[in-house]
Amino acid sequence: MFAAYSSRNGVTLIEGYGKLVSANQLEVKAADGSSRTIEAQKGIVVATGSATIQVRASNSDYQQVIGAREAVSLHQIPGRLVVIGGGVIGLELGMVYQALGSQLTIVELTNTLLPGIDLMPCELSSER
Ligand SMILES: Cc1cc2nc3c(=O)[nH]c(=O)nc-3n(C[C@H](O)[C@H](O)[C@H](O)COP(=O)(O)OP(=O)(O)OC[C@H]3O[C@@H](n4cnc5c(N)ncnc54)[C@H](O)[C@@H]3O)c2cc1C
């Protein structure tokens, strides 16, 4: 569906893994192993998302330490869950699992949950 939309709007969609090979060249490797190089005329925007900050232990050190992306697709509701980071995503995930029966502990670096957000929702979530 996106392919049809994008071609109508002058966007070319290429499926593959992009790797910068110079300031204006991108190598794209397709799933079948073939690759092609695209040359940018003006510039390249990197929008590959972000990764969870690793807190000393990497996922390979402790298999039960997972990131927020993996936490949305657990196959079992954990009996006890520790969430490191009391921001919006940590609270959203933690409180969903709490509602499903997990005993929840949230660890937050600053002296308030939801740092940077109005005090009222912070106080309400702290009470839960
Ligand atoms: C559990 C959870 C809940 C969230 N809830 C909310 C919410 O309620 N509201 C909200 O606004 N945000 C929410 N977010 C955050 C939101 O998902 C991200 O901020 C948003 O997806 C970031 O968009 P993005 O385009 O930067 O990166 P992404 O959505 O991660 O997109 C990056 C894309 O780049 C592709 N890619 C990566 N590397 C390459 C490569 N080398 N070559 C080609 N393609 C590549 C990836 O396959 C991916 O499709 C949530 C995130 C999580 C984990």
PDB file of C-alpha atoms and ligand atoms in Angstrom:
ATOM      1  CA  MET A   1       0.000   0.000   0.000  1.00  0.00           C
ATOM      2  CA  PHE A   2       2.816   2.403   0.902  1.00  0.00           C
ATOM      3  CA  ALA A   3       4.568   1.561  -2.394  1.00  0.00           C
ATOM      4  CA  ALA A   4       1.498   2.714  -4.376  1.00  0.00           C
ATOM      5  CA  TYR A   5       1.143   5.860  -2.247  1.00  0.00           C
ATOM      6  CA  SER A   6       4.827   6.744  -2.484  1.00  0.00           C
ATOM      7  CA  SER A   7       5.171   6.292  -6.251  1.00  0.00           C
ATOM      8  CA  ARG A   8       2.140   8.553  -6.794  1.00  0.00           C
ATOM      9  CA  ASN A   9       3.853  11.205  -4.655  1.00  0.00           C
ATOM     10  CA  GLY A  10       7.311  11.040  -6.170  1.00  0.00           C
ATOM     11  CA  VAL A  11       8.840   8.870  -3.420  1.00  0.00           C
ATOM     12  CA  THR A  12      10.940   5.840  -4.308  1.00  0.00           C
ATOM     13  CA  LEU A  13      10.770   3.019  -1.762  1.00  0.00           C
ATOM     14  CA  ILE A  14      13.735   0.646  -1.662  1.00  0.00           C
ATOM     15  CA  GLU A  15      13.625  -2.359   0.687  1.00  0.00           C
ATOM     16  CA  GLY A  16      16.968  -3.184   2.247  1.00  0.00           C
ATOM     17  CA  TYR A  17      19.623  -2.458   4.869  1.00  0.00           C
ATOM     18  CA  GLY A  18      21.207   0.958   4.341  1.00  0.00           C
ATOM     19  CA  LYS A  19      24.857   1.623   5.160  1.00  0.00           C
ATOM     20  CA  LEU A  20      26.652   4.943   4.691  1.00  0.00           C
ATOM     21  CA  VAL A  21      29.783   4.413   2.603  1.00  0.00           C
ATOM     22  CA  SER A  22      30.650   8.099   2.225  1.00  0.00           C
ATOM     23  CA  ALA A  23      29.132  11.487   3.030  1.00  0.00           C
ATOM     24  CA  ASN A  24      26.867  11.287  -0.031  1.00  0.00           C
ATOM     25  CA  GLN A  25      26.687   7.576  -0.809  1.00  0.00           C
ATOM     26  CA  LEU A  26      24.469   4.898   0.683  1.00  0.00           C
ATOM     27  CA  GLU A  27      24.870   1.192   0.018  1.00  0.00           C
ATOM     28  CA  VAL A  28      21.600  -0.740   0.215  1.00  0.00           C
ATOM     29  CA  LYS A  29      21.699  -4.515   0.701  1.00  0.00           C
ATOM     30  CA  ALA A  30      18.529  -6.383  -0.235  1.00  0.00           C
ATOM     31  CA  ALA A  31      17.293  -9.570   1.458  1.00  0.00           C
ATOM     32  CA  ASP A  32      18.399 -11.636  -1.580  1.00  0.00           C
ATOM     33  CA  GLY A  33      22.007 -10.496  -1.018  1.00  0.00           C
ATOM     34  CA  SER A  34      22.134  -8.048  -3.936  1.00  0.00           C
ATOM     35  CA  SER A  35      23.310  -4.516  -3.264  1.00  0.00           C
ATOM     36  CA  ARG A  36      23.195  -1.147  -4.948  1.00  0.00           C
ATOM     37  CA  THR A  37      24.685   2.241  -4.201  1.00  0.00           C
ATOM     38  CA  ILE A  38      22.620   5.417  -4.173  1.00  0.00           C
ATOM     39  CA  GLU A  39      24.262   8.780  -4.548  1.00  0.00           C
ATOM     40  CA  ALA A  40      22.671  11.791  -2.844  1.00  0.00           C
ATOM     41  CA  GLN A  41      22.623  15.125  -4.624  1.00  0.00           C
ATOM     42  CA  LYS A  42      22.053  17.344  -1.571  1.00  0.00           C
ATOM     43  CA  GLY A  43      22.223  15.255   1.571  1.00  0.00           C
ATOM     44  CA  ILE A  44      21.090  12.171   3.479  1.00  0.00           C
ATOM     45  CA  VAL A  45      18.690  12.097   6.431  1.00  0.00           C
ATOM     46  CA  VAL A  46      19.395   9.320   8.946  1.00  0.00           C
ATOM     47  CA  ALA A  47      16.109   8.330  10.640  1.00  0.00           C
ATOM     48  CA  THR A  48      16.903   4.837  11.880  1.00  0.00           C
ATOM     49  CA  GLY A  49      15.328   5.236  15.308  1.00  0.00           C
ATOM     50  CA  SER A  50      17.004   5.007  18.693  1.00  0.00           C
ATOM     51  CA  ALA A  51      18.307   2.276  20.981  1.00  0.00           C
ATOM     52  CA  THR A  52      17.711   1.716  24.683  1.00  0.00           C
ATOM     53  CA  ILE A  53      20.555   3.041  26.871  1.00  0.00           C
ATOM     54  CA  GLN A  54      22.416   0.067  28.295  1.00  0.00           C
ATOM     55  CA  VAL A  55      22.638   0.177  32.085  1.00  0.00           C
ATOM     56  CA  ARG A  56      25.974  -1.576  32.707  1.00  0.00           C
ATOM     57  CA  ALA A  57      24.637  -5.050  31.826  1.00  0.00           C
ATOM     58  CA  SER A  58      24.024  -5.821  28.182  1.00  0.00           C
ATOM     59  CA  ASN A  59      21.135  -8.002  27.064  1.00  0.00           C
ATOM     60  CA  SER A  60      23.538 -10.849  26.394  1.00  0.00           C
ATOM     61  CA  ASP A  61      24.833 -10.712  29.989  1.00  0.00           C
ATOM     62  CA  TYR A  62      21.376 -11.094  31.482  1.00  0.00           C
ATOM     63  CA  GLN A  63      18.687 -12.556  29.263  1.00  0.00           C
ATOM     64  CA  GLN A  64      15.927 -11.292  31.530  1.00  0.00           C
ATOM     65  CA  VAL A  65      17.087  -7.680  31.005  1.00  0.00           C
ATOM     66  CA  ILE A  66      15.174  -6.420  27.979  1.00  0.00           C
ATOM     67  CA  GLY A  67      14.382  -3.091  26.340  1.00  0.00           C
ATOM     68  CA  ALA A  68      11.007  -1.374  26.022  1.00  0.00           C
ATOM     69  CA  ARG A  69      10.505  -2.602  22.453  1.00  0.00           C
ATOM     70  CA  GLU A  70      10.902  -6.240  23.517  1.00  0.00           C
ATOM     71  CA  ALA A  71       8.717  -5.670  26.584  1.00  0.00           C
ATOM     72  CA  VAL A  72       5.622  -5.113  24.455  1.00  0.00           C
ATOM     73  CA  SER A  73       5.741  -8.670  23.141  1.00  0.00           C
ATOM     74  CA  LEU A  74       6.389 -10.863  26.193  1.00  0.00           C
ATOM     75  CA  HIS A  75       4.710 -14.260  25.930  1.00  0.00           C
ATOM     76  CA  GLN A  76       3.956 -14.470  29.653  1.00  0.00           C
ATOM     77  CA  ILE A  77       2.906 -11.913  32.250  1.00  0.00           C
ATOM     78  CA  PRO A  78       5.876 -11.671  34.650  1.00  0.00           C
ATOM     79  CA  GLY A  79       5.069 -12.303  38.322  1.00  0.00           C
ATOM     80  CA  ARG A  80       7.451  -9.492  39.321  1.00  0.00           C
ATOM     81  CA  LEU A  81       8.682  -6.727  37.036  1.00  0.00           C
ATOM     82  CA  VAL A  82      11.370  -4.090  37.620  1.00  0.00           C
ATOM     83  CA  VAL A  83      11.274  -1.142  35.202  1.00  0.00           C
ATOM     84  CA  ILE A  84      14.369   1.063  35.079  1.00  0.00           C
ATOM     85  CA  GLY A  85      13.237   4.550  34.065  1.00  0.00           C
ATOM     86  CA  GLY A  86      10.085   6.262  35.332  1.00  0.00           C
ATOM     87  CA  GLY A  87       9.380   8.238  32.171  1.00  0.00           C
ATOM     88  CA  VAL A  88       6.299   7.892  29.962  1.00  0.00           C
ATOM     89  CA  ILE A  89       7.276   4.614  28.322  1.00  0.00           C
ATOM     90  CA  GLY A  90       8.464   2.998  31.571  1.00  0.00           C
ATOM     91  CA  LEU A  91       5.267   3.975  33.354  1.00  0.00           C
ATOM     92  CA  GLU A  92       2.997   3.002  30.464  1.00  0.00           C
ATOM     93  CA  LEU A  93       4.578  -0.438  30.131  1.00  0.00           C
ATOM     94  CA  GLY A  94       4.888  -1.000  33.875  1.00  0.00           C
ATOM     95  CA  MET A  95       1.311  -0.036  34.653  1.00  0.00           C
ATOM     96  CA  VAL A  96      -0.068  -2.228  31.866  1.00  0.00           C
ATOM     97  CA  TYR A  97       1.754  -5.247  33.312  1.00  0.00           C
ATOM     98  CA  GLN A  98       0.695  -4.196  36.820  1.00  0.00           C
ATOM     99  CA  ALA A  99      -2.932  -4.159  35.649  1.00  0.00           C
ATOM    100  CA  LEU A 100      -2.381  -7.645  34.192  1.00  0.00           C
ATOM    101  CA  GLY A 101      -1.133  -8.927  37.567  1.00  0.00           C
ATOM    102  CA  SER A 102       2.623  -8.210  37.780  1.00  0.00           C
ATOM    103  CA  GLN A 103       4.089  -6.886  41.019  1.00  0.00           C
ATOM    104  CA  LEU A 104       5.729  -3.679  39.765  1.00  0.00           C
ATOM    105  CA  THR A 105       8.849  -1.857  40.954  1.00  0.00           C
ATOM    106  CA  ILE A 106       9.976   1.301  39.129  1.00  0.00           C
ATOM    107  CA  VAL A 107      13.516   2.640  39.563  1.00  0.00           C
ATOM    108  CA  GLU A 108      13.950   6.333  38.654  1.00  0.00           C
ATOM    109  CA  LEU A 109      17.123   8.423  38.734  1.00  0.00           C
ATOM    110  CA  THR A 110      15.505  11.788  39.496  1.00  0.00           C
ATOM    111  CA  ASN A 111      13.360  12.590  42.547  1.00  0.00           C
ATOM    112  CA  THR A 112      10.086  12.393  40.624  1.00  0.00           C
ATOM    113  CA  LEU A 113       8.304  10.096  38.215  1.00  0.00           C
ATOM    114  CA  LEU A 114       7.640  11.538  34.751  1.00  0.00           C
ATOM    115  CA  PRO A 115      10.442  14.109  34.980  1.00  0.00           C
ATOM    116  CA  GLY A 116       9.615  17.299  33.073  1.00  0.00           C
ATOM    117  CA  ILE A 117       5.850  16.704  33.136  1.00  0.00           C
ATOM    118  CA  ASP A 118       3.199  18.545  35.201  1.00  0.00           C
ATOM    119  CA  LEU A 119       3.197  17.601  38.895  1.00  0.00           C
ATOM    120  CA  MET A 120      -0.404  16.346  39.020  1.00  0.00           C
ATOM    121  CA  PRO A 121       0.023  13.256  36.774  1.00  0.00           C
ATOM    122  CA  CYS A 122       3.355  12.548  38.547  1.00  0.00           C
ATOM    123  CA  GLU A 123       1.652  12.520  41.942  1.00  0.00           C
ATOM    124  CA  LEU A 124      -1.241  10.380  40.673  1.00  0.00           C
ATOM    125  CA  SER A 125       1.117   7.770  39.185  1.00  0.00           C
ATOM    126  CA  SER A 126       3.310   7.742  42.317  1.00  0.00           C
ATOM    127  CA  GLU A 127       0.248   6.855  44.403  1.00  0.00           C
ATOM    128  CA  ARG A 128      -0.420   3.737  42.291  1.00  0.00           C
TER     129      ARG A 128
HETATM  130  C1  LIG B   1       6.978   0.575  24.249  1.00  0.00           C
HETATM  131  C2  LIG B   1       6.989   1.879  23.502  1.00  0.00           C
HETATM  132  C3  LIG B   1       5.903   2.732  23.575  1.00  0.00           C
HETATM  133  C4  LIG B   1       5.903   3.951  22.902  1.00  0.00           C
HETATM  134  N1  LIG B   1       4.798   4.751  23.001  1.00  0.00           N
HETATM  135  C5  LIG B   1       4.784   5.918  22.341  1.00  0.00           C
HETATM  136  C6  LIG B   1       3.627   6.750  22.370  1.00  0.00           C
HETATM  137  O1  LIG B   1       2.622   6.437  23.002  1.00  0.00           O
HETATM  138  N2  LIG B   1       3.653   7.930  21.693  1.00  0.00           N
HETATM  139  C7  LIG B   1       4.776   8.321  20.983  1.00  0.00           C
HETATM  140  O2  LIG B   1       4.744   9.397  20.378  1.00  0.00           O
HETATM  141  N3  LIG B   1       5.860   7.543  20.937  1.00  0.00           N
HETATM  142  C8  LIG B   1       5.904   6.357  21.587  1.00  0.00           C
HETATM  143  N4  LIG B   1       7.013   5.580  21.534  1.00  0.00           N
HETATM  144  C9  LIG B   1       8.200   6.081  20.859  1.00  0.00           C
HETATM  145  C10 LIG B   1       8.050   5.908  19.377  1.00  0.00           C
HETATM  146  O3  LIG B   1       7.830   4.546  19.041  1.00  0.00           O
HETATM  147  C11 LIG B   1       9.370   6.362  18.788  1.00  0.00           C
HETATM  148  O4  LIG B   1       9.671   7.660  19.279  1.00  0.00           O
HETATM  149  C12 LIG B   1       9.255   6.427  17.295  1.00  0.00           C
HETATM  150  O5  LIG B   1       8.965   5.153  16.779  1.00  0.00           O
HETATM  151  C13 LIG B   1      10.576   6.892  16.736  1.00  0.00           C
HETATM  152  O6  LIG B   1      10.401   6.997  15.333  1.00  0.00           O
HETATM  153  P1  LIG B   1      11.604   6.915  14.381  1.00  0.00           P
HETATM  154  O7  LIG B   1      11.089   7.058  12.992  1.00  0.00           O
HETATM  155  O8  LIG B   1      12.673   7.830  14.848  1.00  0.00           O
HETATM  156  O9  LIG B   1      12.214   5.449  14.587  1.00  0.00           O
HETATM  157  P2  LIG B   1      11.554   4.036  14.296  1.00  0.00           P
HETATM  158  O10 LIG B   1      10.079   4.034  14.432  1.00  0.00           O
HETATM  159  O11 LIG B   1      12.338   3.070  15.130  1.00  0.00           O
HETATM  160  O12 LIG B   1      11.879   3.815  12.750  1.00  0.00           O
HETATM  161  C14 LIG B   1      13.180   3.587  12.294  1.00  0.00           C
HETATM  162  C15 LIG B   1      13.077   2.717  11.049  1.00  0.00           C
HETATM  163  O13 LIG B   1      14.363   2.617  10.453  1.00  0.00           O
HETATM  164  C16 LIG B   1      14.565   1.288  10.017  1.00  0.00           C
HETATM  165  N5  LIG B   1      16.017   1.062   9.979  1.00  0.00           N
HETATM  166  C17 LIG B   1      16.887   1.011  11.040  1.00  0.00           C
HETATM  167  N6  LIG B   1      18.162   0.822  10.601  1.00  0.00           N
HETATM  168  C18 LIG B   1      18.094   0.764   9.233  1.00  0.00           C
HETATM  169  C19 LIG B   1      19.069   0.606   8.207  1.00  0.00           C
HETATM  170  N7  LIG B   1      20.391   0.499   8.471  1.00  0.00           N
HETATM  171  N8  LIG B   1      18.652   0.609   6.911  1.00  0.00           N
HETATM  172  C20 LIG B   1      17.338   0.744   6.605  1.00  0.00           C
HETATM  173  N9  LIG B   1      16.363   0.905   7.547  1.00  0.00           N
HETATM  174  C21 LIG B   1      16.735   0.920   8.838  1.00  0.00           C
HETATM  175  C22 LIG B   1      13.859   0.418  11.055  1.00  0.00           C
HETATM  176  O14 LIG B   1      13.543  -0.849  10.504  1.00  0.00           O
HETATM  177  C23 LIG B   1      12.625   1.265  11.336  1.00  0.00           C
HETATM  178  O15 LIG B   1      11.567   0.944  10.453  1.00  0.00           O
HETATM  179  C24 LIG B   1       7.038   4.339  22.143  1.00  0.00           C
HETATM  180  C25 LIG B   1       8.146   3.480  22.060  1.00  0.00           C
HETATM  181  C26 LIG B   1       8.138   2.255  22.722  1.00  0.00           C
HETATM  182  C27 LIG B   1       9.341   1.345  22.606  1.00  0.00           C
END
